[in-house]
Every structure is written in C-alpha cells, then in structure tokens.
GROMACS .gro file of C-alpha atoms in nm:
model
  440
    1MET     CA    1  15.437   8.379  10.510
    2TYR     CA    2  15.385   8.008  10.451
    3TYR     CA    3  15.209   7.903  10.132
    4LEU     CA    4  14.912   7.736  10.310
    5ASP     CA    5  14.866   8.037  10.537
    6GLU     CA    6  14.845   8.261  10.233
    7VAL     CA    7  14.592   8.021  10.076
    8LYS     CA    8  14.377   8.038  10.389
    9ILE     CA    9  14.382   8.420  10.397
   10LEU     CA   10  14.289   8.447  10.029
   11ARG     CA   11  14.005   8.196  10.070
   12ASN     CA   12  13.861   8.388  10.364
   13LYS     CA   13  13.874   8.712  10.167
   14LEU     CA   14  13.713   8.546   9.865
   15ASN     CA   15  13.427   8.405  10.074
   16ALA     CA   16  13.366   8.745  10.234
   17ARG     CA   17  13.360   8.921   9.896
   18ARG     CA   18  13.129   8.657   9.747
   19ASN     CA   19  12.886   8.696  10.038
   20ALA     CA   20  12.892   9.069   9.971
   21GLY     CA   21  12.821   9.011   9.602
   22GLU     CA   22  13.148   9.173   9.491
   23HIS     CA   23  13.216   8.944   9.197
   24ALA     CA   24  13.499   9.143   9.040
   25LYS     CA   25  13.701   9.122   9.361
   26CYS     CA   26  13.618   8.751   9.385
   27VAL     CA   27  13.764   8.695   9.038
   28PHE     CA   28  14.083   8.879   9.131
   29LEU     CA   29  14.125   8.677   9.453
   30GLY     CA   30  14.027   8.348   9.291
   31GLU     CA   31  14.267   8.385   9.000
   32LYS     CA   32  14.539   8.483   9.246
   33LEU     CA   33  14.471   8.161   9.440
   34ILE     CA   34  14.503   7.952   9.123
   35GLN     CA   35  14.834   8.116   9.039
   36LEU     CA   36  14.957   8.064   9.394
   37HIS     CA   37  14.889   7.690   9.372
   38ARG     CA   38  15.068   7.670   9.037
   39LYS     CA   39  15.364   7.867   9.165
   40ASN     CA   40  15.401   7.619   9.450
   41LYS     CA   41  15.349   7.321   9.215
   42ASN     CA   42  15.043   7.205   9.407
   43THR     CA   43  14.807   7.135   9.118
   44ARG     CA   44  14.736   6.771   9.202
   45SER     CA   45  14.556   6.830   9.531
   46MET     CA   46  14.206   6.870   9.670
   47ASN     CA   47  14.300   7.227   9.762
   48PHE     CA   48  14.356   7.310   9.397
   49ALA     CA   49  14.043   7.122   9.287
   50ASP     CA   50  13.830   7.311   9.542
   51ASP     CA   51  13.968   7.652   9.447
   52LEU     CA   52  13.910   7.581   9.077
   53PHE     CA   53  13.551   7.486   9.159
   54ASN     CA   54  13.486   7.789   9.381
   55LEU     CA   55  13.621   8.026   9.117
   56ALA     CA   56  13.404   7.855   8.855
   57MET     CA   57  13.096   7.929   9.067
   58VAL     CA   58  13.191   8.298   9.077
   59TYR     CA   59  13.222   8.311   8.698
   60GLU     CA   60  12.887   8.132   8.669
   61ASP     CA   61  12.727   8.394   8.894
   62MET     CA   62  12.868   8.659   8.659
   63GLU     CA   63  12.726   8.473   8.355
   64LYS     CA   64  13.079   8.426   8.218
   65LEU     CA   65  12.988   8.072   8.129
   66GLU     CA   66  13.277   7.963   7.907
   67ARG     CA   67  13.534   8.048   8.173
   68ALA     CA   68  13.316   7.877   8.435
   69ARG     CA   69  13.287   7.568   8.214
   70VAL     CA   70  13.666   7.541   8.169
   71LEU     CA   71  13.727   7.566   8.544
   72TYR     CA   72  13.453   7.313   8.624
   73VAL     CA   73  13.608   7.069   8.374
   74ASP     CA   74  13.956   7.113   8.525
   75SER     CA   75  13.821   7.059   8.876
   76LEU     CA   76  13.617   6.758   8.768
   77ARG     CA   77  13.913   6.587   8.599
   78LEU     CA   78  14.125   6.640   8.908
   79ILE     CA   79  13.857   6.495   9.136
   80GLN     CA   80  13.829   6.195   8.903
   81ALA     CA   81  14.206   6.138   8.925
   82LEU     CA   82  14.220   6.183   9.303
   83LEU     CA   83  13.895   6.023   9.424
   84GLY     CA   84  13.746   5.839   9.130
   85GLU     CA   85  13.386   5.877   9.009
   86GLY     CA   86  13.216   5.895   9.348
   87THR     CA   87  12.962   6.133   9.501
   88GLU     CA   88  13.204   6.427   9.501
   89TYR     CA   89  13.257   6.372   9.129
   90ALA     CA   90  12.878   6.354   9.075
   91ASP     CA   91  12.823   6.682   9.260
   92ARG     CA   92  13.074   6.867   9.045
   93LEU     CA   93  12.944   6.700   8.732
   94THR     CA   94  12.601   6.846   8.821
   95ASN     CA   95  12.742   7.200   8.828
   96LEU     CA   96  12.905   7.144   8.490
   97ALA     CA   97  12.574   7.012   8.355
   98VAL     CA   98  12.393   7.326   8.472
   99VAL     CA   99  12.643   7.552   8.295
  100SER     CA  100  12.625   7.338   7.980
  101GLY     CA  101  12.247   7.379   7.982
  102LYS     CA  102  12.279   7.756   8.020
  103MET     CA  103  12.512   7.756   7.719
  104GLY     CA  104  12.250   7.575   7.510
  105LYS     CA  105  12.433   7.240   7.512
  106HIS     CA  106  12.121   7.052   7.620
  107SER     CA  107  12.214   6.702   7.504
  108VAL     CA  108  12.550   6.731   7.681
  109ALA     CA  109  12.377   6.853   7.999
  110LEU     CA  110  12.126   6.567   7.981
  111ALA     CA  111  12.404   6.309   7.960
  112MET     CA  112  12.585   6.464   8.257
  113PHE     CA  113  12.274   6.477   8.475
  114SER     CA  114  12.202   6.115   8.384
  115LYS     CA  115  12.552   6.006   8.483
  116ALA     CA  116  12.532   6.197   8.813
  117GLU     CA  117  12.203   6.021   8.888
  118GLN     CA  118  12.355   5.677   8.818
  119ILE     CA  119  12.650   5.748   9.049
  120LYS     CA  120  12.427   5.868   9.334
  121LEU     CA  121  12.202   5.562   9.305
  122ALA     CA  122  12.497   5.323   9.296
  123LYS     CA  123  12.685   5.482   9.584
  124LEU     CA  124  12.401   5.592   9.815
  125GLY     CA  125  12.106   5.364   9.742
  126GLU     CA  126  11.759   5.417   9.592
  127TYR     CA  127  11.609   5.592   9.896
  128SER     CA  128  11.889   5.844   9.935
  129PRO     CA  129  11.773   6.209   9.938
  130GLU     CA  130  12.078   6.286   9.723
  131ALA     CA  131  11.970   6.030   9.465
  132ALA     CA  132  11.625   6.192   9.458
  133CYS     CA  133  11.791   6.531   9.407
  134ALA     CA  134  11.990   6.390   9.112
  135MET     CA  135  11.670   6.251   8.959
  136HIS     CA  136  11.499   6.587   9.011
  137ASN     CA  137  11.783   6.767   8.828
  138LEU     CA  138  11.770   6.521   8.540
  139ALA     CA  139  11.393   6.558   8.513
  140ASN     CA  140  11.420   6.938   8.509
  141CYS     CA  141  11.669   6.914   8.222
  142MET     CA  142  11.422   6.695   8.031
  143PHE     CA  143  11.144   6.944   8.105
  144ASP     CA  144  11.353   7.236   7.973
  145GLN     CA  145  11.393   7.047   7.645
  146GLY     CA  146  11.017   6.996   7.615
  147LEU     CA  147  11.038   6.623   7.699
  148TYR     CA  148  10.740   6.651   7.933
  149GLU     CA  149  10.636   6.285   7.948
  150ARG     CA  150  10.991   6.167   8.019
  151ALA     CA  151  11.035   6.446   8.273
  152LEU     CA  152  10.710   6.346   8.447
  153GLU     CA  153  10.820   5.983   8.471
  154LYS     CA  154  11.154   6.083   8.625
  155HIS     CA  155  10.995   6.337   8.861
  156LYS     CA  156  10.758   6.068   8.985
  157GLN     CA  157  11.058   5.846   9.065
  158ALA     CA  158  11.211   6.127   9.271
  159LEU     CA  159  10.871   6.194   9.429
  160ALA     CA  160  10.839   5.830   9.540
  161ILE     CA  161  11.172   5.855   9.726
  162ARG     CA  162  11.086   6.187   9.889
  163GLU     CA  163  10.734   6.071   9.977
  164HIS     CA  164  10.879   5.758  10.140
  165ASN     CA  165  11.130   5.962  10.342
  166HIS     CA  166  10.867   6.220  10.435
  167SER     CA  167  10.607   5.967  10.554
  168SER     CA  168  10.867   5.764  10.743
  169GLY     CA  169  10.951   6.063  10.958
  170ASP     CA  170  11.308   6.070  10.834
  171THR     CA  171  11.447   6.409  10.938
  172ASP     CA  172  11.629   6.449  10.605
  173GLY     CA  173  11.310   6.372  10.418
  174ARG     CA  174  11.081   6.617  10.598
  175ASP     CA  175  11.182   6.921  10.400
  176ILE     CA  176  11.058   7.137  10.118
  177ALA     CA  177  11.210   6.901   9.857
  178TYR     CA  178  10.898   6.683   9.882
  179ALA     CA  179  10.681   6.980   9.787
  180ASP     CA  180  10.925   7.066   9.507
  181SER     CA  181  10.870   6.720   9.355
  182LEU     CA  182  10.493   6.755   9.383
  183ASN     CA  183  10.504   7.093   9.211
  184ALA     CA  184  10.737   6.958   8.941
  185CYS     CA  185  10.488   6.681   8.860
  186GLY     CA  186  10.219   6.948   8.843
  187TYR     CA  187  10.423   7.155   8.597
  188CYS     CA  188  10.464   6.851   8.371
  189HIS     CA  189  10.090   6.774   8.374
  190GLU     CA  190  10.018   7.142   8.310
  191SER     CA  191  10.248   7.141   8.007
  192LEU     CA  192  10.076   6.826   7.886
  193GLU     CA  193   9.743   7.013   7.921
  194GLN     CA  194   9.620   6.775   8.190
  195GLU     CA  195   9.450   7.034   8.411
  196SER     CA  196   9.291   6.819   8.680
  197GLU     CA  197   9.606   6.612   8.737
  198ALA     CA  198   9.818   6.927   8.760
  199GLU     CA  199   9.580   7.088   9.009
  200GLY     CA  200   9.591   6.780   9.231
  201TYR     CA  201   9.969   6.802   9.258
  202PHE     CA  202   9.966   7.178   9.322
  203LEU     CA  203   9.715   7.137   9.607
  204ARG     CA  204   9.917   6.853   9.762
  205ALA     CA  205  10.234   7.063   9.733
  206MET     CA  206  10.071   7.351   9.923
  207ASP     CA  207   9.957   7.114  10.198
  208VAL     CA  208  10.310   6.975  10.236
  209THR     CA  209  10.459   7.325  10.233
  210ALA     CA  210  10.216   7.436  10.505
  211ASP     CA  211  10.317   7.128  10.708
  212VAL     CA  212  10.691   7.187  10.666
  213CYS     CA  213  10.718   7.567  10.661
  214GLY     CA  214  10.381   7.691  10.785
  215GLU     CA  215  10.121   7.889  10.594
  216GLU     CA  216  10.278   8.219  10.692
  217SER     CA  217  10.596   8.154  10.494
  218GLU     CA  218  10.749   8.272  10.168
  219GLU     CA  219  10.756   7.913  10.044
  220TYR     CA  220  10.383   7.869  10.097
  221VAL     CA  221  10.279   8.201   9.945
  222SER     CA  222  10.500   8.134   9.641
  223GLY     CA  223  10.307   7.814   9.574
  224LEU     CA  224   9.978   7.990   9.643
  225LEU     CA  225  10.052   8.260   9.384
  226TYR     CA  226  10.149   8.004   9.121
  227TYR     CA  227   9.827   7.815   9.187
  228ALA     CA  228   9.629   8.138   9.154
  229ASP     CA  229   9.797   8.205   8.818
  230PHE     CA  230   9.714   7.849   8.715
  231LEU     CA  231   9.347   7.911   8.799
  232CYS     CA  232   9.352   8.230   8.587
  233ASP     CA  233   9.504   8.049   8.291
  234ASN     CA  234   9.223   7.796   8.309
  235GLY     CA  235   8.941   8.049   8.315
  236ARG     CA  236   8.873   8.040   8.688
  237GLY     CA  237   8.933   8.403   8.774
  238GLY     CA  238   8.682   8.408   9.061
  239ALA     CA  239   8.868   8.134   9.249
  240ALA     CA  240   9.199   8.306   9.170
  241PHE     CA  241   9.081   8.634   9.331
  242LYS     CA  242   9.044   8.455   9.665
  243LYS     CA  243   9.396   8.313   9.642
  244TYR     CA  244   9.548   8.651   9.554
  245ASN     CA  245   9.369   8.813   9.849
  246LYS     CA  246   9.494   8.535  10.077
  247ALA     CA  247   9.848   8.592   9.949
  248LEU     CA  248   9.813   8.964  10.024
  249ARG     CA  249   9.705   8.887  10.384
  250ILE     CA  250  10.001   8.653  10.433
  251PHE     CA  251  10.245   8.908  10.292
  252LYS     CA  252  10.113   9.169  10.535
  253LYS     CA  253  10.188   8.934  10.826
  254LEU     CA  254  10.527   8.833  10.686
  255TYR     CA  255  10.669   9.180  10.622
  256GLU     CA  256  10.659   9.508  10.804
  257ASP     CA  257  10.444   9.781  10.657
  258LYS     CA  258  10.637  10.022  10.437
  259SER     CA  259  10.926   9.780  10.381
  260MET     CA  260  11.070   9.713  10.036
  261LYS     CA  261  10.983   9.344  10.065
  262TYR     CA  262  10.623   9.426  10.143
  263ALA     CA  263  10.607   9.676   9.855
  264GLY     CA  264  10.750   9.415   9.618
  265ALA     CA  265  10.500   9.160   9.744
  266ILE     CA  266  10.209   9.400   9.683
  267SER     CA  267  10.336   9.457   9.330
  268THR     CA  268  10.350   9.081   9.270
  269VAL     CA  269   9.992   9.034   9.386
  270ALA     CA  270   9.887   9.332   9.171
  271ASN     CA  271  10.017   9.151   8.864
  272GLY     CA  272   9.805   8.855   8.968
  273PHE     CA  273   9.487   9.061   8.989
  274GLU     CA  274   9.564   9.210   8.648
  275ARG     CA  275   9.606   8.860   8.510
  276ALA     CA  276   9.273   8.759   8.661
  277GLY     CA  277   9.096   9.053   8.496
  278ASP     CA  278   9.045   9.281   8.799
  279LEU     CA  279   9.240   9.573   8.655
  280LYS     CA  280   9.093   9.828   8.896
  281LYS     CA  281   9.220   9.636   9.201
  282ALA     CA  282   9.553   9.576   9.027
  283LEU     CA  283   9.605   9.946   8.960
  284SER     CA  284   9.515  10.039   9.317
  285LEU     CA  285   9.775   9.793   9.449
  286LYS     CA  286  10.038   9.908   9.199
  287ILE     CA  287   9.996  10.268   9.315
  288THR     CA  288  10.026  10.160   9.679
  289ALA     CA  289  10.342   9.963   9.602
  290ILE     CA  290  10.516  10.229   9.395
  291GLU     CA  291  10.439  10.509   9.641
  292MET     CA  292  10.571  10.290   9.923
  293MET     CA  293  10.891  10.219   9.728
  294ARG     CA  294  10.945  10.588   9.653
  295GLY     CA  295  10.901  10.669  10.020
  296ILE     CA  296  11.161  10.412  10.121
  297VAL     CA  297  11.421  10.460   9.847
  298GLY     CA  298  11.373  10.829   9.780
  299GLY     CA  299  11.488  11.012   9.471
  300ASP     CA  300  11.383  10.961   9.112
  301HIS     CA  301  11.444  10.630   8.935
  302LEU     CA  302  11.349  10.521   8.584
  303HIS     CA  303  11.173  10.213   8.725
  304PHE     CA  304  10.927  10.440   8.904
  305ALA     CA  305  10.861  10.637   8.584
  306ASN     CA  306  10.790  10.325   8.382
  307THR     CA  307  10.560  10.193   8.654
  308TYR     CA  308  10.359  10.516   8.654
  309LYS     CA  309  10.338  10.495   8.275
  310ASP     CA  310  10.200  10.139   8.297
  311ILE     CA  311   9.949  10.255   8.558
  312ALA     CA  312   9.844  10.543   8.331
  313ILE     CA  313   9.787  10.307   8.040
  314GLY     CA  314   9.584  10.081   8.269
  315PHE     CA  315   9.358  10.366   8.378
  316HIS     CA  316   9.317  10.472   8.016
  317SER     CA  317   9.200  10.123   7.920
  318LEU     CA  318   8.938  10.151   8.198
  319GLY     CA  319   8.816  10.481   8.053
  320ASP     CA  320   8.949  10.678   8.351
  321VAL     CA  321   9.138  10.938   8.149
  322GLY     CA  322   9.171  11.172   8.448
  323ASN     CA  323   9.382  10.922   8.642
  324ALA     CA  324   9.566  10.830   8.323
  325ILE     CA  325   9.674  11.192   8.285
  326LYS     CA  326   9.771  11.221   8.651
  327ASN     CA  327  10.000  10.918   8.644
  328MET     CA  328  10.152  10.993   8.303
  329ARG     CA  329  10.247  11.339   8.431
  330LYS     CA  330  10.428  11.170   8.723
  331ALA     CA  331  10.613  10.945   8.478
  332LEU     CA  332  10.720  11.243   8.267
  333LYS     CA  333  10.840  11.441   8.567
  334ILE     CA  334  11.068  11.156   8.674
  335LYS     CA  335  11.194  11.092   8.320
  336GLN     CA  336  11.274  11.459   8.272
  337SER     CA  337  11.497  11.454   8.582
  338THR     CA  338  11.664  11.121   8.497
  339ILE     CA  339  11.700  11.089   8.118
  340GLY     CA  340  11.599  11.438   8.001
  341ARG     CA  341  11.351  11.578   7.752
  342MET     CA  342  11.555  11.483   7.444
  343ASP     CA  343  11.523  11.108   7.505
  344ASP     CA  344  11.287  10.917   7.274
  345SER     CA  345  11.126  10.741   7.570
  346TYR     CA  346  11.031  11.077   7.722
  347VAL     CA  347  10.877  11.199   7.396
  348ARG     CA  348  10.676  10.877   7.350
  349ASP     CA  349  10.522  10.927   7.694
  350LEU     CA  350  10.460  11.293   7.611
  351LEU     CA  351  10.268  11.190   7.300
  352ALA     CA  352  10.059  10.948   7.504
  353LEU     CA  353   9.978  11.229   7.747
  354SER     CA  354   9.889  11.452   7.450
  355LEU     CA  355   9.641  11.193   7.327
  356PHE     CA  356   9.486  11.173   7.674
  357TYR     CA  357   9.440  11.552   7.677
  358LEU     CA  358   9.289  11.549   7.327
  359GLU     CA  359   9.038  11.283   7.430
  360GLN     CA  360   8.927  11.512   7.713
  361LEU     CA  361   8.934  11.820   7.484
  362GLU     CA  362   9.178  11.978   7.733
  363TYR     CA  363   9.355  12.194   7.476
  364LYS     CA  364   9.471  12.449   7.731
  365HIS     CA  365   9.644  12.188   7.946
  366LEU     CA  366   9.799  12.031   7.636
  367ALA     CA  367   9.933  12.364   7.516
  368GLY     CA  368  10.070  12.445   7.863
  369THR     CA  369  10.244  12.110   7.891
  370LEU     CA  370  10.405  12.140   7.548
  371LYS     CA  371  10.519  12.497   7.620
  372SER     CA  372  10.699  12.381   7.936
  373VAL     CA  373  10.866  12.099   7.743
  374LEU     CA  374  10.979  12.330   7.462
  375LYS     CA  375  11.104  12.600   7.698
  376GLY     CA  376  11.474  12.656   7.647
  377VAL     CA  377  11.491  12.435   7.338
  378ASP     CA  378  11.672  12.608   7.050
  379PRO     CA  379  11.493  12.512   6.725
  380ASP     CA  380  11.811  12.584   6.524
  381ASP     CA  381  12.035  12.356   6.733
  382PRO     CA  382  12.135  12.060   6.509
  383LYS     CA  383  12.155  11.836   6.818
  384ILE     CA  384  11.782  11.875   6.880
  385PRO     CA  385  11.585  11.571   6.751
  386PRO     CA  386  11.391  11.660   6.432
  387TYR     CA  387  11.054  11.565   6.579
  388TYR     CA  388  11.076  11.867   6.813
  389LYS     CA  389  10.970  12.078   6.515
  390GLY     CA  390  10.648  11.878   6.510
  391LEU     CA  391  10.606  11.935   6.883
  392ARG     CA  392  10.629  12.312   6.828
  393GLU     CA  393  10.360  12.294   6.559
  394LEU     CA  394  10.150  12.077   6.789
  395CYS     CA  395  10.188  12.335   7.065
  396PHE     CA  396  10.078  12.615   6.830
  397LEU     CA  397   9.768  12.427   6.713
  398ALA     CA  398   9.678  12.330   7.072
  399SER     CA  399   9.700  12.696   7.172
  400GLU     CA  400   9.476  12.793   6.879
  401MET     CA  401   9.222  12.530   6.978
  402ALA     CA  402   9.233  12.648   7.340
  403LYS     CA  403   9.148  13.002   7.223
  404LEU     CA  404   8.863  12.873   7.008
  405GLN     CA  405   8.732  12.665   7.297
  406SER     CA  406   8.747  12.969   7.526
  407ASP     CA  407   8.558  13.180   7.275
  408ILE     CA  408   8.283  12.920   7.242
  409ASP     CA  409   8.254  12.871   7.618
  410GLY     CA  410   8.241  13.250   7.671
  411ASN     CA  411   7.982  13.299   7.396
  412SER     CA  412   8.223  13.537   7.221
  413PHE     CA  413   8.262  13.324   6.909
  414THR     CA  414   8.331  13.543   6.606
  415SER     CA  415   8.200  13.507   6.255
  416LYS     CA  416   8.513  13.310   6.162
  417PRO     CA  417   8.399  12.991   5.982
  418LEU     CA  418   8.389  12.698   6.227
  419SER     CA  419   8.488  12.452   5.954
  420GLU     CA  420   8.825  12.622   5.922
  421ASP     CA  421   8.895  12.584   6.294
  422LEU     CA  422   8.780  12.225   6.304
  423LYS     CA  423   9.053  12.148   6.053
  424LYS     CA  424   9.297  12.218   6.336
  425ILE     CA  425   9.166  11.913   6.521
  426GLU     CA  426   9.251  11.696   6.222
  427ALA     CA  427   9.590  11.866   6.201
  428LEU     CA  428   9.655  11.787   6.567
  429SER     CA  429   9.591  11.417   6.511
  430THR     CA  430   9.801  11.413   6.194
  431LEU     CA  431  10.091  11.582   6.372
  432LEU     CA  432  10.080  11.333   6.660
  433LYS     CA  433  10.099  11.048   6.411
  434LEU     CA  434  10.389  11.204   6.219
  435ILE     CA  435  10.590  11.276   6.534
  436SER     CA  436  10.536  10.922   6.656
  437GLU     CA  437  10.648  10.775   6.322
  438ASN     CA  438  10.967  10.984   6.327
  439LEU     CA  439  11.073  10.861   6.669
  440SER     CA  440  11.369  10.626   6.635
   0.00000   0.00000   0.00000
C-alpha cells in the first residue's frame, strides 16, 4: 500500500473514532500517523502539520494538556516555516493559547491571543468576522483573569464589528456571534456591579437570538435562563419566576415528553426556581425530572440516589418531614443496591433518615429500618465499620422507645418511672451524634 493511501485510511478512521468519542483509539491512530510520516521522512509538510494539530485536539479533549501543548507547538512552528505568520498560523496559535490558559499560564495565553488578533486584523481587515472572533477570544482571556474593564473595552470593539455586519445584512454577520458579544459585554458589566448596563445587554442579546435562531431554540432559552438567574441575584425573584416558567414552556415545545433532554431541561429549570426561593415548585420539578430519567434509563444509579437525597433535604427544610422520609428511603434503597450498606455515604443518609423519624416520634419505623440494615451483619467481623456497633445500640433504644410509645398509646403504661424512659430519648440523640462523628 502506498504511503499516502495509508495516511488517508488512518485519517478516516481517526475522524470516525473522534466523532464516536473514542479518545483512546484516536490517540493510537494519531500517534501511528505521526510515526508513519516520520518513517517516510515527510515531516516538513502540511500533511504532517495537520496531523500533529488533529492529534493535539484529541489530547486536549482528554485533558492531557502537556502533550496537547507540545503537539500544538510543533504544528505551529511547522506552519510558520511553511506559510509564514498568516491566518492559518493565527488559528493554530489560538488553540495553543486556549491550552496555555487551561494550564494556568494566563500571561502566555494573553500574549498569544493578542498576537492572533493582530494577525487577523492585518490580514483580513477591521470588519472581518474572523478579526471580531480573535478580539472576542482575547477579551474572554482578559475576563478570566479578572481584567473586567479591559475585557469590556475589547468586547465592545468586537461588538462594533459584529453589529456592523449584522445591520448591513452581511450573511456572515447575521449569526449568533452578535448575541455572544452582547452577552459578553453584559457579563463584564455584571462583574463590575453595573446592574442596569448588564441588563440592557442581556435583553438586547435575547432579541438578537430570537431574530437569528427563533424563540423556540436552545440558544434563546439558554440566554433566558441566564437572565432569570441574573434577576434572582439582584433580588428580583418575582420577575425571575416568569422567565423560568417561560423557559419551561419552551423546553416542552423543543423536546418530546419523557425524553432525557426534556428531563434534563426540567431539572435545570428546577434549579432556577430553587435559586429564586420557590423551593416547593423546585422540588416538584426535580421529582418529575428524576422519575422521568429513571423511566428512560432504567436500573439504579448513584446519581438518582443523590438526587432523591437532595429532594429529601429540601422537603425537610420546608417542614414536610413525611415527604423527606419518603424520598430519603428511595435514596437508601438505590445506594444499598449500588454501593452497599457498608459505605459511609449510605450510613450518612441512614442517619439523616433516623433524625427525620425521631422528629416525627416514629420509633417503630426507625427500629424497623435499622433492623433491616443490620440484618446479616456480623458484629464480630473486623471488616465491619466500627460505627455499626452504635447503629445496633440505636436500634435497641428505638425498639425500647417504640414499646414505651405503644404502652402509652394503649393506656397500659406501667408504674415504671417515666423519667428513666425519657433518658432513652437523650441517649438516641447522643448515639446519632457519636455515630456521625465516627464516620470517616
């Protein structure tokens, strides 16, 4: 097989594996391509530069940033030697800048973004969409470093280009990039605590997004949710409620009922309602979302358990201990089947459920729950966590309290001093605290 034919086959396989998200296979194919070029002494070509760059992107996706950085540098130097410092060089310099930023080399990244911007302006002109994109990248780097005023100034330069292209009817300009610049200016004003200026940009961005993508679009609802969060952060929860409800209506039109995307969207809006202070609505939506997800995915997953736990804690904060108990029991059932009863996370949730029962004076249910947890646990097994001894004592005291409660309810209370039995309540609380403190 000819060398170039083999290169073509490997590239096609690499692209297919990358589209499938199979990064390990991409690395194998990409490294094989690099070795193939070297074996055929073809390391001063665009083919080699491109394959270095494509492999670097794979490593970046895998968060293997040092290897990605090395490959980006090699590709960049080769492009510089072959083509000079033109737009292709600027594009690859931008990727290297992004990786440098991820590695915490912010001053290096800033210099690279600045150079890429200068090249794009010189080669393509001040109204080039690519020049605006380079400015936008540079401004974002400034923003990430907390240089909000400088970032705002640069974002406004990019905005002026995109606004010009958008209003002129230029096909390349009438895209979501214009809204991105408006939002970016809003973020800067928000960080500078300039509320009214930020809100103006966010509202303009939503109008542009509706014009470009339509209101029933993921792009529009994303901006709508951010604006609703912004309203919450500025003490305008009532206005935020309306935006969250609007987002929910749009999501329902965008996605089919009982789809994972719709369930995820409901969960996102639920977080918004919680942020705005409507915890009851938030919990209702969270239950809808998690039940929908369980119906679609099936089986038991730790994510579901943790979600039920969060829901339980939410109900408890509302004073609805009954629903708190119901959802914590669901969490424990899933955790028992996934991570087992010996896991610290399981026991922490069990203690929370125990507290819920104690608040309701449901000693019988508490005792029954603890008995089922302790069933089959050998107290003499050295592998058993030490706090299980405390759980056994807790179970015994809960059973004693259940008997006392039954006697009182049945009017068959004996002459046994009540003060002695009430000490068991204090012992229950003390045991819960001790078990909790001994959890690793």
